[in-house]
mmCIF file of C-alpha atoms and ligand atoms in Angstrom:
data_model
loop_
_atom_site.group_PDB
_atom_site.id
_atom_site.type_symbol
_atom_site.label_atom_id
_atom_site.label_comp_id
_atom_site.label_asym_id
_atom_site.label_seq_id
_atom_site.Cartn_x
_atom_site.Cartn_y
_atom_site.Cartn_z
ATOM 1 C CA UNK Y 163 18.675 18.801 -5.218
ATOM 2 C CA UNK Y 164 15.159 20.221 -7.746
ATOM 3 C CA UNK Y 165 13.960 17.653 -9.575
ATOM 4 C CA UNK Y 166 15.292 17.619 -12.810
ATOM 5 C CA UNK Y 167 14.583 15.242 -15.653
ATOM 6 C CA UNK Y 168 16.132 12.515 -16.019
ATOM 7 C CA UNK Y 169 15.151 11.733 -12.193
ATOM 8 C CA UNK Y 170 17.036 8.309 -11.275
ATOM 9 C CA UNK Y 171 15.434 6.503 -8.432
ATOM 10 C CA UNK Y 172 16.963 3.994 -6.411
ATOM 11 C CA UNK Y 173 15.544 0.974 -5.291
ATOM 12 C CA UNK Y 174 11.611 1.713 -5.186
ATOM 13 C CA UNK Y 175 9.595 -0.374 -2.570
ATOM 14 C CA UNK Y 176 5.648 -0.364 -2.913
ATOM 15 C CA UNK Y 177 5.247 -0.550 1.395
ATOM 16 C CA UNK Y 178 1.295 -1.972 -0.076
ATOM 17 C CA UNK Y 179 0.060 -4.119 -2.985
ATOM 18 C CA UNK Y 180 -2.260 -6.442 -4.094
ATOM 19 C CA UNK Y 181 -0.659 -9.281 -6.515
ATOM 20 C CA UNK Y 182 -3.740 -11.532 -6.458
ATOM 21 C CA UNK Y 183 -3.659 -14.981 -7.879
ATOM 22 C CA UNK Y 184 -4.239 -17.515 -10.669
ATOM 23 C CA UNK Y 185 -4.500 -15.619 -14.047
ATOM 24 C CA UNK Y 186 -4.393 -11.983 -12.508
ATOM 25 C CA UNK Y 187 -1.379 -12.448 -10.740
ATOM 26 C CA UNK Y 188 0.207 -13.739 -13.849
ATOM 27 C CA UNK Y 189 -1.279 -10.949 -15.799
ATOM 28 C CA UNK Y 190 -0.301 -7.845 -13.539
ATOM 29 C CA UNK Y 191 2.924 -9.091 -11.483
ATOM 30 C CA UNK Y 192 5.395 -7.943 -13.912
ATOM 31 C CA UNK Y 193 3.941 -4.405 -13.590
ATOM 32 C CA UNK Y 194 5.342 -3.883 -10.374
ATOM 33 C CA UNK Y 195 8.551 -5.952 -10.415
ATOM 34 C CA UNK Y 196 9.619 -4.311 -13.335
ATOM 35 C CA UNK Y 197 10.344 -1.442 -11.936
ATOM 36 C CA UNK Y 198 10.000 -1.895 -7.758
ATOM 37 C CA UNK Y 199 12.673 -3.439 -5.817
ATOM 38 C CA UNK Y 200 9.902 -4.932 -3.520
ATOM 39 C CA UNK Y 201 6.951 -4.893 -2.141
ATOM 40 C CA UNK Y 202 4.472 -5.313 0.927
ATOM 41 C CA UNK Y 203 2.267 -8.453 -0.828
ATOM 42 C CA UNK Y 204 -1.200 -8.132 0.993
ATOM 43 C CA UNK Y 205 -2.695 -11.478 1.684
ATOM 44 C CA UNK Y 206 -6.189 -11.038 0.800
ATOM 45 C CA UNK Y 207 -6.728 -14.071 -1.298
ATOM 46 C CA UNK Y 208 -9.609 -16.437 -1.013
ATOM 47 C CA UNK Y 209 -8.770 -17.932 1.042
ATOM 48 C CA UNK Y 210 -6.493 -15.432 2.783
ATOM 49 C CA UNK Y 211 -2.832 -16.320 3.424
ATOM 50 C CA UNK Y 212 -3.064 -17.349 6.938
ATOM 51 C CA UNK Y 213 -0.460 -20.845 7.067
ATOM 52 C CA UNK Y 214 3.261 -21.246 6.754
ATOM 53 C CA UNK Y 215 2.471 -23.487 3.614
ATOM 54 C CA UNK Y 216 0.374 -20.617 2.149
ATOM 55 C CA UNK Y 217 2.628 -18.206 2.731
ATOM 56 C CA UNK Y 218 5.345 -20.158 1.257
ATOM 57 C CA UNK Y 219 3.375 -21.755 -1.668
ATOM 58 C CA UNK Y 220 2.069 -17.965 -2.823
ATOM 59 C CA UNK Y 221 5.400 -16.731 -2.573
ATOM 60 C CA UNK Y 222 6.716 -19.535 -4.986
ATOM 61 C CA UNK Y 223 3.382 -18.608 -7.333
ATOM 62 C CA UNK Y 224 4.684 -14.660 -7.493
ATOM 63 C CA UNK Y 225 8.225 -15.944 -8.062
ATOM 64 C CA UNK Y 226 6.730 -17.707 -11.198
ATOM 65 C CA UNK Y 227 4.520 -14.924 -12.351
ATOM 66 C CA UNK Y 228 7.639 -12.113 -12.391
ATOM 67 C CA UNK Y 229 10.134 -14.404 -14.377
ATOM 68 C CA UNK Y 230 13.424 -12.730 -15.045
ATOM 69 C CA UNK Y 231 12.389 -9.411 -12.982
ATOM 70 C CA UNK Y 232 14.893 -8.650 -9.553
ATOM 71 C CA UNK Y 233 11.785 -8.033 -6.890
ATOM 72 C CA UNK Y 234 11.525 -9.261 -2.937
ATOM 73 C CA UNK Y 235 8.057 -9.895 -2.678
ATOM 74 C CA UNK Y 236 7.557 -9.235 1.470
ATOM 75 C CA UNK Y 237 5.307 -11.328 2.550
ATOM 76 C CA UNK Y 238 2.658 -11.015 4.953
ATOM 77 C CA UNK Y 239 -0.144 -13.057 6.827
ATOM 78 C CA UNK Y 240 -3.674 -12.501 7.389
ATOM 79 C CA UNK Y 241 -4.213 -11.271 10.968
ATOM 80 C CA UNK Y 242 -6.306 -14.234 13.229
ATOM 81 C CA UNK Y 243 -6.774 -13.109 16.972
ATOM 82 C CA UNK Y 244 -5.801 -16.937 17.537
ATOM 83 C CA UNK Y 245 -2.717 -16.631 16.081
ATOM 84 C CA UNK Y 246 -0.170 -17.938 19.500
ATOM 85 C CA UNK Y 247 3.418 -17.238 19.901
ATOM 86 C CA UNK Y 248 4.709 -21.174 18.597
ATOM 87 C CA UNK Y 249 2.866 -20.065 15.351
ATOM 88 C CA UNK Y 250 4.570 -16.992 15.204
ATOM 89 C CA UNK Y 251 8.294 -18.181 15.683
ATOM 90 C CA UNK Y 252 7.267 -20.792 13.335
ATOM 91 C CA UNK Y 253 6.188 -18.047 10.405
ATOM 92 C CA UNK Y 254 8.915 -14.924 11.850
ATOM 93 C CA UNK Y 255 11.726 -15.943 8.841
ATOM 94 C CA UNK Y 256 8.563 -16.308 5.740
ATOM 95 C CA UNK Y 257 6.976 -13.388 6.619
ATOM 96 C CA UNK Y 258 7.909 -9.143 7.009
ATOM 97 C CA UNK Y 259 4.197 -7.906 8.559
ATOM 98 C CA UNK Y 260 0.960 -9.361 9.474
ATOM 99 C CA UNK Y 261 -2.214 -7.446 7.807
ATOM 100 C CA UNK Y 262 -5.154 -6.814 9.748
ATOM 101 C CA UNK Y 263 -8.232 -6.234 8.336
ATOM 102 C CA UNK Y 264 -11.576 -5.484 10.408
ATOM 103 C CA UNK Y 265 -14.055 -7.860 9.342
ATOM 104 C CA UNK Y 266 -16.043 -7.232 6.383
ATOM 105 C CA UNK Y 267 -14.731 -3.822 5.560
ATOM 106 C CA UNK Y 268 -13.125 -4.081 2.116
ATOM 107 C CA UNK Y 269 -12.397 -6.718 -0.461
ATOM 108 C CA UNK Y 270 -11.790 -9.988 0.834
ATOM 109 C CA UNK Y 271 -11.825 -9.374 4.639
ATOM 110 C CA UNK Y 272 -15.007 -11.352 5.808
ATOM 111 C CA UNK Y 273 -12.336 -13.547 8.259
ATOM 112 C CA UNK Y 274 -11.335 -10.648 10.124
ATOM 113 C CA UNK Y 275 -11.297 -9.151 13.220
ATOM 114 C CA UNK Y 276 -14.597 -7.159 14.771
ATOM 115 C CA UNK Y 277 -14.713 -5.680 18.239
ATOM 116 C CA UNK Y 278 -10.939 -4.370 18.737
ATOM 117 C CA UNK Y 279 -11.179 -6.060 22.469
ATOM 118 C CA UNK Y 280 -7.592 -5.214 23.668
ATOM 119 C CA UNK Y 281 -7.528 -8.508 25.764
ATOM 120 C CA UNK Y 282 -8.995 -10.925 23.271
ATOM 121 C CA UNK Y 283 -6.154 -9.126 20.817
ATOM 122 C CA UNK Y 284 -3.607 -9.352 23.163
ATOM 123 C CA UNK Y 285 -1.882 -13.030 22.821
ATOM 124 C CA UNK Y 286 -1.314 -12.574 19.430
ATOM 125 C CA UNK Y 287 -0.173 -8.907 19.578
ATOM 126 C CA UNK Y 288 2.212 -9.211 22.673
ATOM 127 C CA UNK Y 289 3.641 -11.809 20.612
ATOM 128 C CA UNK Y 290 4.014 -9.801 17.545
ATOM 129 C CA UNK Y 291 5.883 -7.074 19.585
ATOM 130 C CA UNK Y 292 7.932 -9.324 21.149
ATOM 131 C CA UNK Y 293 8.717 -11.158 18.033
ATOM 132 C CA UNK Y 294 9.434 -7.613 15.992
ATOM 133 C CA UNK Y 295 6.648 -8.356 13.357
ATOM 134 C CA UNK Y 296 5.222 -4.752 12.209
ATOM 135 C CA UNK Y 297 1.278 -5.109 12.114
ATOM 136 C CA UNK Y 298 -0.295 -3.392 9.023
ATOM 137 C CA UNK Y 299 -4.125 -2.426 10.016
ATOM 138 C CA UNK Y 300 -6.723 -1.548 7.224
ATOM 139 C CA UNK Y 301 -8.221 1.379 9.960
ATOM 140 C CA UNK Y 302 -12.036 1.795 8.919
ATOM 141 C CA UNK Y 303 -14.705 1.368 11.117
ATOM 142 C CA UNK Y 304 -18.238 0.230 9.837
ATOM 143 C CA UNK Y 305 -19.621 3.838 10.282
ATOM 144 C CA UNK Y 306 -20.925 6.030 7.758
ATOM 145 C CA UNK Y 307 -18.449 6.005 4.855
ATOM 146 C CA UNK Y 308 -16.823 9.353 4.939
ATOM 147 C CA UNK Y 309 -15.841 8.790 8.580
ATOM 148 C CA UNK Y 310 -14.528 5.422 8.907
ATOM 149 C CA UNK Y 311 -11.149 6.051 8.762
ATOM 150 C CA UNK Y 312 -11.631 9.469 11.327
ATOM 151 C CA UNK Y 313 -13.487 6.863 13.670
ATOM 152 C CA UNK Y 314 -11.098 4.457 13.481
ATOM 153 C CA UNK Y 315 -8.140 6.538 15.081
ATOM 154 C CA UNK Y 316 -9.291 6.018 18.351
ATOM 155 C CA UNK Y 317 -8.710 1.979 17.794
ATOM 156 C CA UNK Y 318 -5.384 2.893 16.161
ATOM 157 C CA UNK Y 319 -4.433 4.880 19.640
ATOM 158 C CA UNK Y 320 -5.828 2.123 22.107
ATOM 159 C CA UNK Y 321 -3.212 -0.589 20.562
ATOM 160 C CA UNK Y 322 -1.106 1.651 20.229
ATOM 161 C CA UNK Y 323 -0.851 2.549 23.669
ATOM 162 C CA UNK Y 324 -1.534 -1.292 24.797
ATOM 163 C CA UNK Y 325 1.228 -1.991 22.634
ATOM 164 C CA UNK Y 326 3.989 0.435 22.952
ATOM 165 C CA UNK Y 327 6.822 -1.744 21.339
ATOM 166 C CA UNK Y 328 4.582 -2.774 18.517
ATOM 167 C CA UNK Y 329 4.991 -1.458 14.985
ATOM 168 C CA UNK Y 330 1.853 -0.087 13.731
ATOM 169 C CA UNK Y 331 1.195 0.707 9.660
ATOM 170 C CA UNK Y 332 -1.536 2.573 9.384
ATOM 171 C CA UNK Y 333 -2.306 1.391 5.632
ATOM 172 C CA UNK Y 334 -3.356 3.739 2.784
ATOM 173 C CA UNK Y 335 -4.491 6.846 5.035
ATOM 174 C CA UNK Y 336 -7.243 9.474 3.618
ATOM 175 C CA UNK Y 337 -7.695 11.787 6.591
ATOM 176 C CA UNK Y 338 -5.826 14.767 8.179
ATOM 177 C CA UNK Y 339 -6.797 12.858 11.894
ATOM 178 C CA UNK Y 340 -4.412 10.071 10.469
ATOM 179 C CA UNK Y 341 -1.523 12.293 9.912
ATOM 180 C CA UNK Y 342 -2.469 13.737 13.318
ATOM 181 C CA UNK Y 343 -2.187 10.253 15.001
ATOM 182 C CA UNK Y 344 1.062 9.988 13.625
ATOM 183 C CA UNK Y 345 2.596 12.594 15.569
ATOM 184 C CA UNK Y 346 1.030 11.446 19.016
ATOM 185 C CA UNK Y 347 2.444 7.876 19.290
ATOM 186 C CA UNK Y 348 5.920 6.804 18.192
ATOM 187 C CA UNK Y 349 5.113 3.613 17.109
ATOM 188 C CA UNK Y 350 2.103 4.535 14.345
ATOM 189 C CA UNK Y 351 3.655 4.528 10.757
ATOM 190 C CA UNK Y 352 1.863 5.529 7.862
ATOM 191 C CA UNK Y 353 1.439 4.214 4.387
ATOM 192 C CA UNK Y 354 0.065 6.474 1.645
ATOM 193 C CA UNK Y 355 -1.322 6.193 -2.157
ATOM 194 C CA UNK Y 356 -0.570 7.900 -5.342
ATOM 195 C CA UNK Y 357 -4.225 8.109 -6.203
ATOM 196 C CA UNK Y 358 -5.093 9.459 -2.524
ATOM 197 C CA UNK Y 359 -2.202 12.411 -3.608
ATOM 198 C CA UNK Y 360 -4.317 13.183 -6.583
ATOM 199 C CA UNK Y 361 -7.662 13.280 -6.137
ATOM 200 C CA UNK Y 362 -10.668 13.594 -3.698
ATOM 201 C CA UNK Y 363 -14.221 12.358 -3.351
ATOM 202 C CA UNK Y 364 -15.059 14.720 -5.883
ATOM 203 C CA UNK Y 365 -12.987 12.784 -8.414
ATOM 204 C CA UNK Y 366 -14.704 9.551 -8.148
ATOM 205 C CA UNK Y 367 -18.377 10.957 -7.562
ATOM 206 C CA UNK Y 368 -18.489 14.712 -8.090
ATOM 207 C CA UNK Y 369 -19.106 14.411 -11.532
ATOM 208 C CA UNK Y 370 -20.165 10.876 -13.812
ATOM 209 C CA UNK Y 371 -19.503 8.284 -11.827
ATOM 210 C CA UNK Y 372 -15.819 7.045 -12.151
ATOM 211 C CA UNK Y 373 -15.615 3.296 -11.136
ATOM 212 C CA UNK Y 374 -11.577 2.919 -11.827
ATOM 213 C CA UNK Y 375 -11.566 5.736 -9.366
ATOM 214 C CA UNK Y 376 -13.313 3.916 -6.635
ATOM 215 C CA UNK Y 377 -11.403 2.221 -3.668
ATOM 216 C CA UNK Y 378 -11.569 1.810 0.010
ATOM 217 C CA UNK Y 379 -11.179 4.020 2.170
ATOM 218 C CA UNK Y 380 -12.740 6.353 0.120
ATOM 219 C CA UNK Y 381 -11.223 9.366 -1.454
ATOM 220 C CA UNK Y 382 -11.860 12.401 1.014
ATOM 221 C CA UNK Y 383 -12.001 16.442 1.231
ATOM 222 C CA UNK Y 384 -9.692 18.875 -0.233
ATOM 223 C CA UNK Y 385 -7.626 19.633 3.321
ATOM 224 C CA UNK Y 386 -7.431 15.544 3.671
ATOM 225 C CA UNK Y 387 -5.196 15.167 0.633
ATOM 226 C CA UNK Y 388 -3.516 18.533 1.734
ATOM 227 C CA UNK Y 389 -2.465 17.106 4.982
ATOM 228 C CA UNK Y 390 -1.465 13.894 3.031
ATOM 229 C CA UNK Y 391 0.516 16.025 0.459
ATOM 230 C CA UNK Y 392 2.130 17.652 3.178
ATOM 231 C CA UNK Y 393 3.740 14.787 4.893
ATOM 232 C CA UNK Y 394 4.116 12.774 1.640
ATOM 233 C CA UNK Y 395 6.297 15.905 -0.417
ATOM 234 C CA UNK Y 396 8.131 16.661 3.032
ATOM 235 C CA UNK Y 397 9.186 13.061 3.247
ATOM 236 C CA UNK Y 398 8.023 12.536 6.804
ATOM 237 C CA UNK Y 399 9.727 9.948 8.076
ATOM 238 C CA UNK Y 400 6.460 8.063 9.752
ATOM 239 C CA UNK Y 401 5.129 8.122 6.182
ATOM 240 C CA UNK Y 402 5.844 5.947 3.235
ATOM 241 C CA UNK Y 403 5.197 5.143 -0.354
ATOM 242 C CA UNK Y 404 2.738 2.105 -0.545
ATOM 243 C CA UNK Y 405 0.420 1.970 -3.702
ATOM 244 C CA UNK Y 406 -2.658 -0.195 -2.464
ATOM 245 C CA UNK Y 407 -3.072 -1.101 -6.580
ATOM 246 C CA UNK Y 408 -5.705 -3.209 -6.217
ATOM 247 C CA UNK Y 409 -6.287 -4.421 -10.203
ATOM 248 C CA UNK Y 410 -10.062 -6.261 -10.751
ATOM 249 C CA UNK Y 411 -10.735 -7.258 -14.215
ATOM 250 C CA UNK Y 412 -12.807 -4.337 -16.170
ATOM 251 C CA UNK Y 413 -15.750 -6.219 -15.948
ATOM 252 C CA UNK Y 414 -16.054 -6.287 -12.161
ATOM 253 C CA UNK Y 415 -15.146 -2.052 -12.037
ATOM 254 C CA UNK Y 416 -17.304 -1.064 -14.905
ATOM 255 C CA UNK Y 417 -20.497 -3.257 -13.322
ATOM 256 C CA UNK Y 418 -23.842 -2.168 -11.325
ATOM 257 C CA UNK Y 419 -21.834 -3.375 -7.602
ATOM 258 C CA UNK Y 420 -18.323 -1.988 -8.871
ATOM 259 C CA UNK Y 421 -15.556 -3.684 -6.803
ATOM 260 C CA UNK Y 422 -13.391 -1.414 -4.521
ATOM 261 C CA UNK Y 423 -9.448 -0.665 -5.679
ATOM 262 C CA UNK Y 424 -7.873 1.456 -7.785
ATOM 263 C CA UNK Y 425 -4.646 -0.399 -10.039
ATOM 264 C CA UNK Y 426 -1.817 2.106 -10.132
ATOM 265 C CA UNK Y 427 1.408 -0.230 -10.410
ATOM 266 C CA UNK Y 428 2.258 0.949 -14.219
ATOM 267 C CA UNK Y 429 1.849 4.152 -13.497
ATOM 268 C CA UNK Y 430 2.869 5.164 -9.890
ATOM 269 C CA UNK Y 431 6.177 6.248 -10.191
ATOM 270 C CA UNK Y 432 5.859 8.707 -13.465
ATOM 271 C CA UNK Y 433 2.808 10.296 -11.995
ATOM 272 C CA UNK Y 434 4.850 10.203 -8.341
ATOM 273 C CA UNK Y 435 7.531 11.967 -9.808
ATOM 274 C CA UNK Y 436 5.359 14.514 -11.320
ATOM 275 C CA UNK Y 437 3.526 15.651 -8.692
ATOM 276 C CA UNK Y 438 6.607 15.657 -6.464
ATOM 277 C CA UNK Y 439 7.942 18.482 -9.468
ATOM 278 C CA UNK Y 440 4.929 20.406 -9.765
ATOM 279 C CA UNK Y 441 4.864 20.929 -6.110
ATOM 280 C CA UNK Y 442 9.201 21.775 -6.146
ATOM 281 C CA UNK Y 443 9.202 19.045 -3.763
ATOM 282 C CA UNK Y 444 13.643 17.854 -3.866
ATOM 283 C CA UNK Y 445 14.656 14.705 -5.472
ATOM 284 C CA UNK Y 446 15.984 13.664 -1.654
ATOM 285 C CA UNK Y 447 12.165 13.945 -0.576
ATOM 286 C CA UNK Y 448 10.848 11.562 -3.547
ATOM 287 C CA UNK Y 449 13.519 9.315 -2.719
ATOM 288 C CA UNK Y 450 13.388 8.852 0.894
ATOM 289 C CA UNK Y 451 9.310 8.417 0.187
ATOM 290 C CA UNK Y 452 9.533 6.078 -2.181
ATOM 291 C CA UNK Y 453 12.445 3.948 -0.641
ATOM 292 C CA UNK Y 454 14.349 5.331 2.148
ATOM 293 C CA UNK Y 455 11.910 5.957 4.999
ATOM 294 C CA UNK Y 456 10.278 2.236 4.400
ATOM 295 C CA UNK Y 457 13.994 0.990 5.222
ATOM 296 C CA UNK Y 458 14.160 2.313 8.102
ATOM 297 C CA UNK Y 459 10.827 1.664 9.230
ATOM 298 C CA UNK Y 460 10.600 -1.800 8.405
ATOM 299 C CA UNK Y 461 14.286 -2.236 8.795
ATOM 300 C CA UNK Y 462 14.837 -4.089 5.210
ATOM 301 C CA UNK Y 463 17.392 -3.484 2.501
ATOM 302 C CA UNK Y 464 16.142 -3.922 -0.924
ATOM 303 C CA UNK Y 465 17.564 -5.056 -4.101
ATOM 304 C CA UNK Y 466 19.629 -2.686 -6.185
ATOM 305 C CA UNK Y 467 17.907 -1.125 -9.400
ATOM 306 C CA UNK Y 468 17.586 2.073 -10.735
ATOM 307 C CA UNK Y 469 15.328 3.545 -12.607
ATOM 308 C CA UNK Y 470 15.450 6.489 -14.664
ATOM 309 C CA UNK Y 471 12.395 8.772 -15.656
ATOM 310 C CA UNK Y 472 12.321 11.349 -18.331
ATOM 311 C CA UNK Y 473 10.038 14.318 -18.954
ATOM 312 C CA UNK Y 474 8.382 12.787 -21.895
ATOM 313 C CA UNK Y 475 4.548 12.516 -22.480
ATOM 314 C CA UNK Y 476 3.280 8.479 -22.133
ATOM 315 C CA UNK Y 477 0.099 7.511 -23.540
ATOM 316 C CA UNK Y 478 -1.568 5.154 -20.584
ATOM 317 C CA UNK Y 479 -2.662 2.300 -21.975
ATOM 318 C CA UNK Y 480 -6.185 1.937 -22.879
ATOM 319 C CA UNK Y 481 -6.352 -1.964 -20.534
ATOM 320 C CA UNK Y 482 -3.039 -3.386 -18.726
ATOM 321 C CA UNK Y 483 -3.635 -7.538 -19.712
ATOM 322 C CA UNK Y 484 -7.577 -6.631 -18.892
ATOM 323 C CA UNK Y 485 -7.398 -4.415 -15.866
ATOM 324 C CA UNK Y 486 -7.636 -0.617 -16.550
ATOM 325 C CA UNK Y 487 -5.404 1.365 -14.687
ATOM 326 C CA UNK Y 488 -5.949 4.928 -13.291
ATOM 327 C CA UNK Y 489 -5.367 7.676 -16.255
ATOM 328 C CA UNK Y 490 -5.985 4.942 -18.322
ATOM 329 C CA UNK Y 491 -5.886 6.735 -22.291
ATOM 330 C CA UNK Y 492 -4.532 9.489 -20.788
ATOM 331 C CA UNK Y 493 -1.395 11.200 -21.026
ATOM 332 C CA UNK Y 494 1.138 11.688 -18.017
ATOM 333 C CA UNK Y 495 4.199 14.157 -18.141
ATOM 334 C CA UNK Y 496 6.641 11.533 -16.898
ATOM 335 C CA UNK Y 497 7.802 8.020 -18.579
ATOM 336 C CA UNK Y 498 10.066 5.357 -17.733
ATOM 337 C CA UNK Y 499 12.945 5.474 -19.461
ATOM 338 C CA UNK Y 500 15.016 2.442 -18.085
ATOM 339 C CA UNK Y 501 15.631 0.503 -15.503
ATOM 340 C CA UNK Y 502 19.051 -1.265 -14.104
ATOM 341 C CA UNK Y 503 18.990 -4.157 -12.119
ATOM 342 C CA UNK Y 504 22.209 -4.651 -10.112
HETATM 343 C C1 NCD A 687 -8.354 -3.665 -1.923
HETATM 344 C C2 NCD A 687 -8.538 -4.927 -2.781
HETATM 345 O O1 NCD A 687 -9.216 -4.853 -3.816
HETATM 346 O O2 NCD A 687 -8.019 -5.981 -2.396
HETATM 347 N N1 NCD A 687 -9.340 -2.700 -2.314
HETATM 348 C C3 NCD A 687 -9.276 -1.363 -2.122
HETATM 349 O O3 NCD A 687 -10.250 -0.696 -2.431
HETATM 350 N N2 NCD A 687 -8.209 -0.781 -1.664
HETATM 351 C C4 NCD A 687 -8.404 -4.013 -0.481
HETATM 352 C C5 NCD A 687 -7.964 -2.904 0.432
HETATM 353 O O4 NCD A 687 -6.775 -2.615 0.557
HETATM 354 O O5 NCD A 687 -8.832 -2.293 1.048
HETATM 355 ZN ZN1 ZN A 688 -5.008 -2.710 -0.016
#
């Protein structure tokens, strides 16, 4: 079926997204449970989510901070290499993935892994597989900036191939070698961004510098988002709909040191939906990006709502509670006309 306005969409899931803590997450939750089923909750706090209490005691803090919304916050854990197999049963029923971040590499990773030695990986990993729990992996290496993610591939294959029953997310990829990967092993998965849809390196940096723009990995080349468009408007069903909004207050973006993530959550779906019917892309394919092909990847069945967009112009907010979102003052094509929980 074209897209034709009004566009109903059933039971969005954001597969990736930051909720923070204290103040922020009070201040930004709402954004995405208004109008997301669920969503992948990273666990990048400080400290990171890495106990059964944690997990359980942030999950009661986003409960809180959405009120009356209907959202399944999916919670995840911060990947330790000493994470055993008693843990593991002891977390399997709090928890949908386990996030692993190489050490250093973005906001909030310092306590994670370096090295990528299969063996030293391979108690808690084995375990994972054998338990089901999907492993999201933030894939940069500490090269030069525009090649991390390219670089990192070759990690992504080696546990994959260590780990054939494992599922692997490759989170928020940038780079046409990613979509690549994703054909040679069956069990590599793929997250992708709105903003990585829209823009490249040229966006953030080609012009004045545009902090609100800057996140990590890195936007890339012009034939990186088209291999990301590709995938994302055919609805490949390795790939999948996760946001990586990543709101920091204005003061920390617009700053000499800018902090890395871009906050999409108010706006991902209108400007989704647009680009999905600028490129003729079906309603089916939107829909399966956005909701179906995370079901059946991470094998969860989300909360009922739908919500309706129309072709109406929406001014963007010039701050969301502090944080400036992307096309902040801006106008976008698509609104929100309702949404129906239940
Ligand atoms: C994220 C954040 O701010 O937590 N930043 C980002 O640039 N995407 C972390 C992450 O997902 O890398
Ligand atoms: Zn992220």
């Amino acid at each position: 079926m074209p897209l034709t306005t009004p566009v109903i969409l059933d039971a969005p899931l954001d597969m990736h997204l930051h909720l923070r803590d204290g103040e922020m997450l009070e201040n930004i939750a709402k954004a995405s449970a208004h109008t997301f089923s669920g969503a992948i909750i990273m666990p990048n706090l400080v400290p990171p989510v890495s106990s059964k209490e944690e997990i359980i005691a942030y999950k009661e803090r986003i409960m809180h901070a959405i009120g009356n919304e209907k959202f399944t916050p999916y919670m995840t854990l911060f990947f330790k290499p000493s994470y055993d197999k008693a843990f593991l049963e002891s977390v399997r029923d709090d928890i949908t993935a386990i996030k692993l971040y190489p050490a250093g590499i973005t906001t909030n990773s310092e306590g994670g892994v370096s090295g990528f030695d299969v063996e030293e990986l391979r108690p808690a990993l084995s375990a994972m597989s054998d338990l089901n729990i999907p492993l999201c992996v933030h894939g940069e290496t500490n090269g030069f900036v525009m090649d991390r993610e390219a670089e990192f591939v070759s990690i992504y294959e080696k546990l994959a191939s260590a780990f054939p029953k494992l599922k692997i997310i490759m989170e928020h990829i940038t780079t046409k070698e990613s979509v690549a990967a994703l054909e040679k092993h069956e069990n590599l998965y793929a997250t992708i961004t709105v903003h990585h849809l829209l823009i490249t390196l040229d966006d953030v940096a080609g012009g004045m510098l545009q902090p609100h723009l800057f996140c990590k990995p890195i936007a890339k080349r012009p034939e990186d988002r088209e291999a990301l468009l590709k995938v994302a408007l055919a609805a490949h069903p390795k790939v999948m709909f996760g946001s990586d909004s990543a709101p920091h207050p204005k003061h920390a973006k617009e700053a000499c040191g800018c902090a890395a993530g871009v906050f999409t959550a108010p706006i991902a779906l209108q400007v989704l939906t647009e680009l999905f019917e600028t490129n003729n892309a079906p309603l089916e394919n939107l829909q399966a990006f956005i909701s179906g092909n995370a079901q059946h990847i991470y094998g969860v069945t989300p909360i009922t709502k739908k919500v309706t967009l129309e072709k109406k112009s929406f001014k963007v907010p010039a701050e969301y509670n502090g944080v400036v979102s992307m096309y902040a003052g801006e106008e976008i094509a698509y609104s929100i006309k309702g949404v129906k929980n239940g």
